[in-house]
Amino acid sequence: MKIRELSIEGAWEITPVQHGDPRGLFMEWYRFDHLAEAVGHPLRLAQGNLSVSAKDVVRGIHFADVPPGQAKYVTCVRGAVLDVIVDLRVGSPTFGRYEFVRLDDVDRRAVYISEGLGHGFCALTDDATLSYICSETFNPTAEHSVHPLDPDLAIDWPAGAAAQLSARDAAAPSLAEAIESGLLPDYEECLSYRRSLRDGG
C-alpha cells in the first residue's frame, strides 16, 4: 500500500494494491505495521463503525475532545463519497483549512485522521457505505460538531444547495462560535498526546 501525508498535518491517504483476476480481487485495506510506521504509533482499535448514506447527504464536521480524542481510519466499501478533513486545532498553522479525498469502491482508498482533526463527508452515490475503525469508543459527552455549511469554512460540498444534514449537524455551532466557546482542541495538546502514544504512554 502507498501511504501519503496530506497537506494537513496528522492526516494521511492510503491507497491499497489490488490483486484481481476473473474471480474477483483481493487487497490489504489496513496494515497496522505500515500505518504505525507512517504516523509514529499503532492505531488502537476500540470501535468499528458502518455508515450508509443517500446521495447528497453531508455528515460532519465531527471531532472529539483531546485527550483522548478519536483517531479514525476510514474507507468506502460501496459507492463513493467525498471525504473531508478539517483542521480544527487552535494554534495549528493550517487551522481552518480543509482537504478532500475521494473514497470509493474502485480505487478503494482510505484516510487516517489523527486526534483533534474534524471529519465529514458528502455521499456522491446512493447507498454510499463507509467502514471505519476508531481509536476510542463513542463518548457522547466528548463528541462535538462544527456546522459543515459554515461560510467561514467555505467547504465546496458537491451537493451544494441539495445537501441533506442531520438535525444534530444542522444545529451545530459555526467555527467562530466554537472558538468563542472554547470547544475546539488545542494544537499543542494534540501533538503532546500523539507524542505520548508514540512513547508508549
PDB file of C-alpha atoms in Angstrom:
ATOM      1  CA  MET A   1       0.000   0.000   0.000  1.00  0.00           C
ATOM      2  CA  LYS A   2       1.008   3.584  -0.577  1.00  0.00           C
ATOM      3  CA  ILE A   3       0.649   5.994   2.356  1.00  0.00           C
ATOM      4  CA  ARG A   4       0.770   9.717   1.579  1.00  0.00           C
ATOM      5  CA  GLU A   5       0.670  12.502   4.162  1.00  0.00           C
ATOM      6  CA  LEU A   6      -1.845  15.183   3.252  1.00  0.00           C
ATOM      7  CA  SER A   7      -1.351  18.945   3.447  1.00  0.00           C
ATOM      8  CA  ILE A   8      -2.951  18.994   6.918  1.00  0.00           C
ATOM      9  CA  GLU A   9      -0.513  17.599   9.474  1.00  0.00           C
ATOM     10  CA  GLY A  10      -1.933  14.472  11.092  1.00  0.00           C
ATOM     11  CA  ALA A  11      -3.908  13.253   8.073  1.00  0.00           C
ATOM     12  CA  TRP A  12      -2.891  10.567   5.576  1.00  0.00           C
ATOM     13  CA  GLU A  13      -4.298   8.990   2.412  1.00  0.00           C
ATOM     14  CA  ILE A  14      -3.809   5.239   1.992  1.00  0.00           C
ATOM     15  CA  THR A  15      -4.000   3.618  -1.456  1.00  0.00           C
ATOM     16  CA  PRO A  16      -4.043  -0.196  -1.399  1.00  0.00           C
ATOM     17  CA  VAL A  17      -2.610  -2.521  -4.032  1.00  0.00           C
ATOM     18  CA  GLN A  18      -5.476  -4.527  -5.538  1.00  0.00           C
ATOM     19  CA  HIS A  19      -4.833  -8.021  -6.890  1.00  0.00           C
ATOM     20  CA  GLY A  20      -7.535  -9.044  -9.330  1.00  0.00           C
ATOM     21  CA  ASP A  21      -8.340 -11.869 -11.733  1.00  0.00           C
ATOM     22  CA  PRO A  22     -11.540 -13.194 -13.348  1.00  0.00           C
ATOM     23  CA  ARG A  23     -12.689 -14.494  -9.935  1.00  0.00           C
ATOM     24  CA  GLY A  24     -12.584 -11.076  -8.250  1.00  0.00           C
ATOM     25  CA  LEU A  25      -9.963  -9.232  -6.242  1.00  0.00           C
ATOM     26  CA  PHE A  26      -8.003  -9.197  -3.002  1.00  0.00           C
ATOM     27  CA  MET A  27      -6.291  -6.388  -1.136  1.00  0.00           C
ATOM     28  CA  GLU A  28      -4.999  -5.393   2.270  1.00  0.00           C
ATOM     29  CA  TRP A  29      -7.105  -2.380   3.198  1.00  0.00           C
ATOM     30  CA  TYR A  30      -5.424  -1.926   6.589  1.00  0.00           C
ATOM     31  CA  ARG A  31      -1.970  -2.860   7.877  1.00  0.00           C
ATOM     32  CA  PHE A  32      -1.206  -1.818  11.452  1.00  0.00           C
ATOM     33  CA  ASP A  33       2.570  -2.009  10.896  1.00  0.00           C
ATOM     34  CA  HIS A  34       2.626   0.150   7.764  1.00  0.00           C
ATOM     35  CA  LEU A  35       0.305   2.732   9.319  1.00  0.00           C
ATOM     36  CA  ALA A  36       2.284   2.814  12.578  1.00  0.00           C
ATOM     37  CA  GLU A  37       5.490   3.427  10.638  1.00  0.00           C
ATOM     38  CA  ALA A  38       3.889   6.378   8.823  1.00  0.00           C
ATOM     39  CA  VAL A  39       2.113   8.023  11.759  1.00  0.00           C
ATOM     40  CA  GLY A  40       4.588   7.168  14.508  1.00  0.00           C
ATOM     41  CA  HIS A  41       2.455   4.896  16.675  1.00  0.00           C
ATOM     42  CA  PRO A  42      -0.008   1.990  16.315  1.00  0.00           C
ATOM     43  CA  LEU A  43      -3.711   2.693  15.932  1.00  0.00           C
ATOM     44  CA  ARG A  44      -5.590   1.401  18.957  1.00  0.00           C
ATOM     45  CA  LEU A  45      -8.658  -0.460  17.674  1.00  0.00           C
ATOM     46  CA  ALA A  46     -11.509   0.300  20.039  1.00  0.00           C
ATOM     47  CA  GLN A  47     -14.611   0.512  17.823  1.00  0.00           C
ATOM     48  CA  GLY A  48     -15.722  -0.269  14.258  1.00  0.00           C
ATOM     49  CA  ASN A  49     -18.491   1.697  12.535  1.00  0.00           C
ATOM     50  CA  LEU A  50     -20.509   1.339   9.343  1.00  0.00           C
ATOM     51  CA  SER A  51     -22.315   4.316   7.823  1.00  0.00           C
ATOM     52  CA  VAL A  52     -24.755   4.162   4.880  1.00  0.00           C
ATOM     53  CA  SER A  53     -25.864   7.411   3.248  1.00  0.00           C
ATOM     54  CA  ALA A  54     -28.107   8.528   0.400  1.00  0.00           C
ATOM     55  CA  LYS A  55     -26.715  10.752  -2.341  1.00  0.00           C
ATOM     56  CA  ASP A  56     -26.127  14.369  -1.247  1.00  0.00           C
ATOM     57  CA  VAL A  57     -26.112  13.524   2.468  1.00  0.00           C
ATOM     58  CA  VAL A  58     -23.450  15.569   4.255  1.00  0.00           C
ATOM     59  CA  ARG A  59     -22.214  14.287   7.621  1.00  0.00           C
ATOM     60  CA  GLY A  60     -19.896  16.252   9.894  1.00  0.00           C
ATOM     61  CA  ILE A  61     -17.881  18.142  10.788  1.00  0.00           C
ATOM     62  CA  HIS A  62     -17.289  15.879  13.819  1.00  0.00           C
ATOM     63  CA  PHE A  63     -14.438  15.815  16.344  1.00  0.00           C
ATOM     64  CA  ALA A  64     -13.776  14.709  19.912  1.00  0.00           C
ATOM     65  CA  ASP A  65     -12.075  16.218  22.964  1.00  0.00           C
ATOM     66  CA  VAL A  66      -8.314  15.625  23.176  1.00  0.00           C
ATOM     67  CA  PRO A  67      -7.181  13.761  25.164  1.00  0.00           C
ATOM     68  CA  PRO A  68      -8.039  11.120  24.198  1.00  0.00           C
ATOM     69  CA  GLY A  69      -9.746  12.269  21.002  1.00  0.00           C
ATOM     70  CA  GLN A  70     -10.770   9.707  18.428  1.00  0.00           C
ATOM     71  CA  ALA A  71      -8.477   8.829  15.536  1.00  0.00           C
ATOM     72  CA  LYS A  72     -10.244   7.260  12.543  1.00  0.00           C
ATOM     73  CA  TYR A  73      -9.259   5.021   9.643  1.00  0.00           C
ATOM     74  CA  VAL A  74     -11.992   5.380   7.011  1.00  0.00           C
ATOM     75  CA  THR A  75     -12.697   3.569   3.738  1.00  0.00           C
ATOM     76  CA  CYS A  76     -15.657   3.344   1.362  1.00  0.00           C
ATOM     77  CA  VAL A  77     -16.827  -0.202   0.639  1.00  0.00           C
ATOM     78  CA  ARG A  78     -19.759   0.703  -1.619  1.00  0.00           C
ATOM     79  CA  GLY A  79     -20.440   3.697  -3.832  1.00  0.00           C
ATOM     80  CA  ALA A  80     -18.474   6.911  -3.408  1.00  0.00           C
ATOM     81  CA  VAL A  81     -18.036   9.812  -1.010  1.00  0.00           C
ATOM     82  CA  LEU A  82     -16.009  12.968  -0.932  1.00  0.00           C
ATOM     83  CA  ASP A  83     -14.307  12.744   2.439  1.00  0.00           C
ATOM     84  CA  VAL A  84     -13.209  15.967   4.108  1.00  0.00           C
ATOM     85  CA  ILE A  85     -10.640  16.545   6.828  1.00  0.00           C
ATOM     86  CA  VAL A  86     -10.781  19.919   8.585  1.00  0.00           C
ATOM     87  CA  ASP A  87      -8.066  21.307  10.842  1.00  0.00           C
ATOM     88  CA  LEU A  88      -9.947  22.455  13.948  1.00  0.00           C
ATOM     89  CA  ARG A  89      -6.865  22.569  16.212  1.00  0.00           C
ATOM     90  CA  VAL A  90      -6.452  26.084  17.584  1.00  0.00           C
ATOM     91  CA  GLY A  91      -2.867  27.219  17.024  1.00  0.00           C
ATOM     92  CA  SER A  92      -2.216  24.911  14.075  1.00  0.00           C
ATOM     93  CA  PRO A  93      -0.518  26.505  11.057  1.00  0.00           C
ATOM     94  CA  THR A  94      -3.335  25.103   8.890  1.00  0.00           C
ATOM     95  CA  PHE A  95      -6.188  25.966  11.278  1.00  0.00           C
ATOM     96  CA  GLY A  96      -9.499  26.305   9.437  1.00  0.00           C
ATOM     97  CA  ARG A  97      -8.218  24.644   6.260  1.00  0.00           C
ATOM     98  CA  TYR A  98      -9.720  21.511   4.768  1.00  0.00           C
ATOM     99  CA  GLU A  99      -8.744  18.827   2.295  1.00  0.00           C
ATOM    100  CA  PHE A 100     -10.889  16.464   0.228  1.00  0.00           C
ATOM    101  CA  VAL A 101     -10.126  12.838  -0.620  1.00  0.00           C
ATOM    102  CA  ARG A 102     -12.456  10.825  -2.844  1.00  0.00           C
ATOM    103  CA  LEU A 103     -13.183   7.428  -1.304  1.00  0.00           C
ATOM    104  CA  ASP A 104     -14.938   4.866  -3.495  1.00  0.00           C
ATOM    105  CA  ASP A 105     -15.288   1.177  -4.340  1.00  0.00           C
ATOM    106  CA  VAL A 106     -12.989   1.480  -7.359  1.00  0.00           C
ATOM    107  CA  ASP A 107      -9.651   2.803  -6.061  1.00  0.00           C
ATOM    108  CA  ARG A 108     -10.611   1.723  -2.511  1.00  0.00           C
ATOM    109  CA  ARG A 109      -8.514   4.397  -0.828  1.00  0.00           C
ATOM    110  CA  ALA A 110      -8.682   5.071   2.892  1.00  0.00           C
ATOM    111  CA  VAL A 111      -7.854   8.059   5.079  1.00  0.00           C
ATOM    112  CA  TYR A 112      -6.319   8.169   8.527  1.00  0.00           C
ATOM    113  CA  ILE A 113      -7.396  11.135  10.640  1.00  0.00           C
ATOM    114  CA  SER A 114      -5.482  11.909  13.839  1.00  0.00           C
ATOM    115  CA  GLU A 115      -6.994  13.025  17.129  1.00  0.00           C
ATOM    116  CA  GLY A 116      -8.228  16.629  17.089  1.00  0.00           C
ATOM    117  CA  LEU A 117      -8.973  16.883  13.379  1.00  0.00           C
ATOM    118  CA  GLY A 118     -12.527  17.380  12.130  1.00  0.00           C
ATOM    119  CA  HIS A 119     -14.079  14.811   9.798  1.00  0.00           C
ATOM    120  CA  GLY A 120     -17.039  14.807   7.469  1.00  0.00           C
ATOM    121  CA  PHE A 121     -18.122  13.608   4.056  1.00  0.00           C
ATOM    122  CA  CYS A 122     -20.635  14.054   1.260  1.00  0.00           C
ATOM    123  CA  ALA A 123     -22.214  10.989  -0.344  1.00  0.00           C
ATOM    124  CA  LEU A 124     -21.765  11.059  -4.116  1.00  0.00           C
ATOM    125  CA  THR A 125     -23.963   7.995  -4.711  1.00  0.00           C
ATOM    126  CA  ASP A 126     -26.949   6.360  -3.093  1.00  0.00           C
ATOM    127  CA  ASP A 127     -26.105   3.704  -0.504  1.00  0.00           C
ATOM    128  CA  ALA A 128     -22.607   5.126  -0.082  1.00  0.00           C
ATOM    129  CA  THR A 129     -21.176   2.902   2.634  1.00  0.00           C
ATOM    130  CA  LEU A 130     -18.257   3.853   4.850  1.00  0.00           C
ATOM    131  CA  SER A 131     -16.471   1.437   7.131  1.00  0.00           C
ATOM    132  CA  TYR A 132     -14.199   2.927   9.747  1.00  0.00           C
ATOM    133  CA  ILE A 133     -12.245   1.884  12.782  1.00  0.00           C
ATOM    134  CA  CYS A 134     -11.677   4.202  15.721  1.00  0.00           C
ATOM    135  CA  SER A 135      -9.079   4.536  18.462  1.00  0.00           C
ATOM    136  CA  GLU A 136     -11.692   5.192  21.170  1.00  0.00           C
ATOM    137  CA  THR A 137     -15.298   4.202  21.765  1.00  0.00           C
ATOM    138  CA  PHE A 138     -18.077   6.737  21.259  1.00  0.00           C
ATOM    139  CA  ASN A 139     -18.394   9.161  24.167  1.00  0.00           C
ATOM    140  CA  PRO A 140     -21.388  11.470  23.693  1.00  0.00           C
ATOM    141  CA  THR A 141     -20.151  13.983  26.284  1.00  0.00           C
ATOM    142  CA  ALA A 142     -16.830  14.392  24.452  1.00  0.00           C
ATOM    143  CA  GLU A 143     -18.137  14.425  20.859  1.00  0.00           C
ATOM    144  CA  HIS A 144     -18.742  17.736  19.085  1.00  0.00           C
ATOM    145  CA  SER A 145     -19.596  19.217  15.692  1.00  0.00           C
ATOM    146  CA  VAL A 146     -18.959  22.337  13.677  1.00  0.00           C
ATOM    147  CA  HIS A 147     -21.586  23.293  11.110  1.00  0.00           C
ATOM    148  CA  PRO A 148     -20.498  21.803   7.758  1.00  0.00           C
ATOM    149  CA  LEU A 149     -22.026  24.665   5.746  1.00  0.00           C
ATOM    150  CA  ASP A 150     -20.375  27.434   7.792  1.00  0.00           C
ATOM    151  CA  PRO A 151     -19.297  30.164   5.345  1.00  0.00           C
ATOM    152  CA  ASP A 152     -16.070  30.670   7.309  1.00  0.00           C
ATOM    153  CA  LEU A 153     -15.035  27.109   6.486  1.00  0.00           C
ATOM    154  CA  ALA A 154     -16.184  27.646   2.878  1.00  0.00           C
ATOM    155  CA  ILE A 155     -16.182  23.920   2.100  1.00  0.00           C
ATOM    156  CA  ASP A 156     -17.111  23.364  -1.539  1.00  0.00           C
ATOM    157  CA  TRP A 157     -19.518  20.471  -0.979  1.00  0.00           C
ATOM    158  CA  PRO A 158     -20.544  18.788  -4.249  1.00  0.00           C
ATOM    159  CA  ALA A 159     -24.153  18.546  -3.041  1.00  0.00           C
ATOM    160  CA  GLY A 160     -24.434  22.348  -2.982  1.00  0.00           C
ATOM    161  CA  ALA A 161     -27.913  23.523  -2.009  1.00  0.00           C
ATOM    162  CA  ALA A 162     -29.189  19.929  -2.099  1.00  0.00           C
ATOM    163  CA  ALA A 163     -27.079  18.950   0.933  1.00  0.00           C
ATOM    164  CA  GLN A 164     -29.021  16.903   3.480  1.00  0.00           C
ATOM    165  CA  LEU A 165     -27.962  17.318   7.122  1.00  0.00           C
ATOM    166  CA  SER A 166     -28.935  15.563  10.316  1.00  0.00           C
ATOM    167  CA  ALA A 167     -30.714  17.641  12.969  1.00  0.00           C
ATOM    168  CA  ARG A 168     -27.538  17.492  15.066  1.00  0.00           C
ATOM    169  CA  ASP A 169     -25.302  18.804  12.276  1.00  0.00           C
ATOM    170  CA  ALA A 170     -27.811  21.477  11.240  1.00  0.00           C
ATOM    171  CA  ALA A 171     -27.794  22.797  14.824  1.00  0.00           C
ATOM    172  CA  ALA A 172     -24.003  22.678  15.208  1.00  0.00           C
ATOM    173  CA  PRO A 173     -22.156  25.903  16.042  1.00  0.00           C
ATOM    174  CA  SER A 174     -20.187  27.864  13.493  1.00  0.00           C
ATOM    175  CA  LEU A 175     -16.415  27.834  13.600  1.00  0.00           C
ATOM    176  CA  ALA A 176     -16.422  31.286  15.227  1.00  0.00           C
ATOM    177  CA  GLU A 177     -18.911  30.145  17.876  1.00  0.00           C
ATOM    178  CA  ALA A 178     -16.854  27.019  18.574  1.00  0.00           C
ATOM    179  CA  ILE A 179     -13.729  29.150  19.007  1.00  0.00           C
ATOM    180  CA  GLU A 180     -15.507  31.594  21.313  1.00  0.00           C
ATOM    181  CA  SER A 181     -16.907  28.815  23.497  1.00  0.00           C
ATOM    182  CA  GLY A 182     -13.505  27.097  23.861  1.00  0.00           C
ATOM    183  CA  LEU A 183     -14.897  23.945  22.262  1.00  0.00           C
ATOM    184  CA  LEU A 184     -12.062  23.285  19.828  1.00  0.00           C
ATOM    185  CA  PRO A 185      -8.956  21.210  20.574  1.00  0.00           C
ATOM    186  CA  ASP A 186      -5.568  22.861  21.104  1.00  0.00           C
ATOM    187  CA  TYR A 187      -2.880  22.066  18.527  1.00  0.00           C
ATOM    188  CA  GLU A 188      -0.036  21.689  21.026  1.00  0.00           C
ATOM    189  CA  GLU A 189      -2.150  19.458  23.273  1.00  0.00           C
ATOM    190  CA  CYS A 190      -2.945  17.246  20.284  1.00  0.00           C
ATOM    191  CA  LEU A 191       0.746  16.956  19.390  1.00  0.00           C
ATOM    192  CA  SER A 192       1.642  16.224  23.009  1.00  0.00           C
ATOM    193  CA  TYR A 193      -0.989  13.493  23.213  1.00  0.00           C
ATOM    194  CA  ARG A 194       0.277  11.893  19.998  1.00  0.00           C
ATOM    195  CA  ARG A 195       3.854  12.016  21.339  1.00  0.00           C
ATOM    196  CA  SER A 196       2.631  10.144  24.425  1.00  0.00           C
ATOM    197  CA  LEU A 197       1.198   7.434  22.153  1.00  0.00           C
ATOM    198  CA  ARG A 198       4.491   7.199  20.309  1.00  0.00           C
ATOM    199  CA  ASP A 199       6.360   6.922  23.610  1.00  0.00           C
ATOM    200  CA  GLY A 200       4.025   4.179  24.818  1.00  0.00           C
ATOM    201  CA  GLY A 201       2.240   6.391  27.346  1.00  0.00           C
TER     202      GLY A 201
END
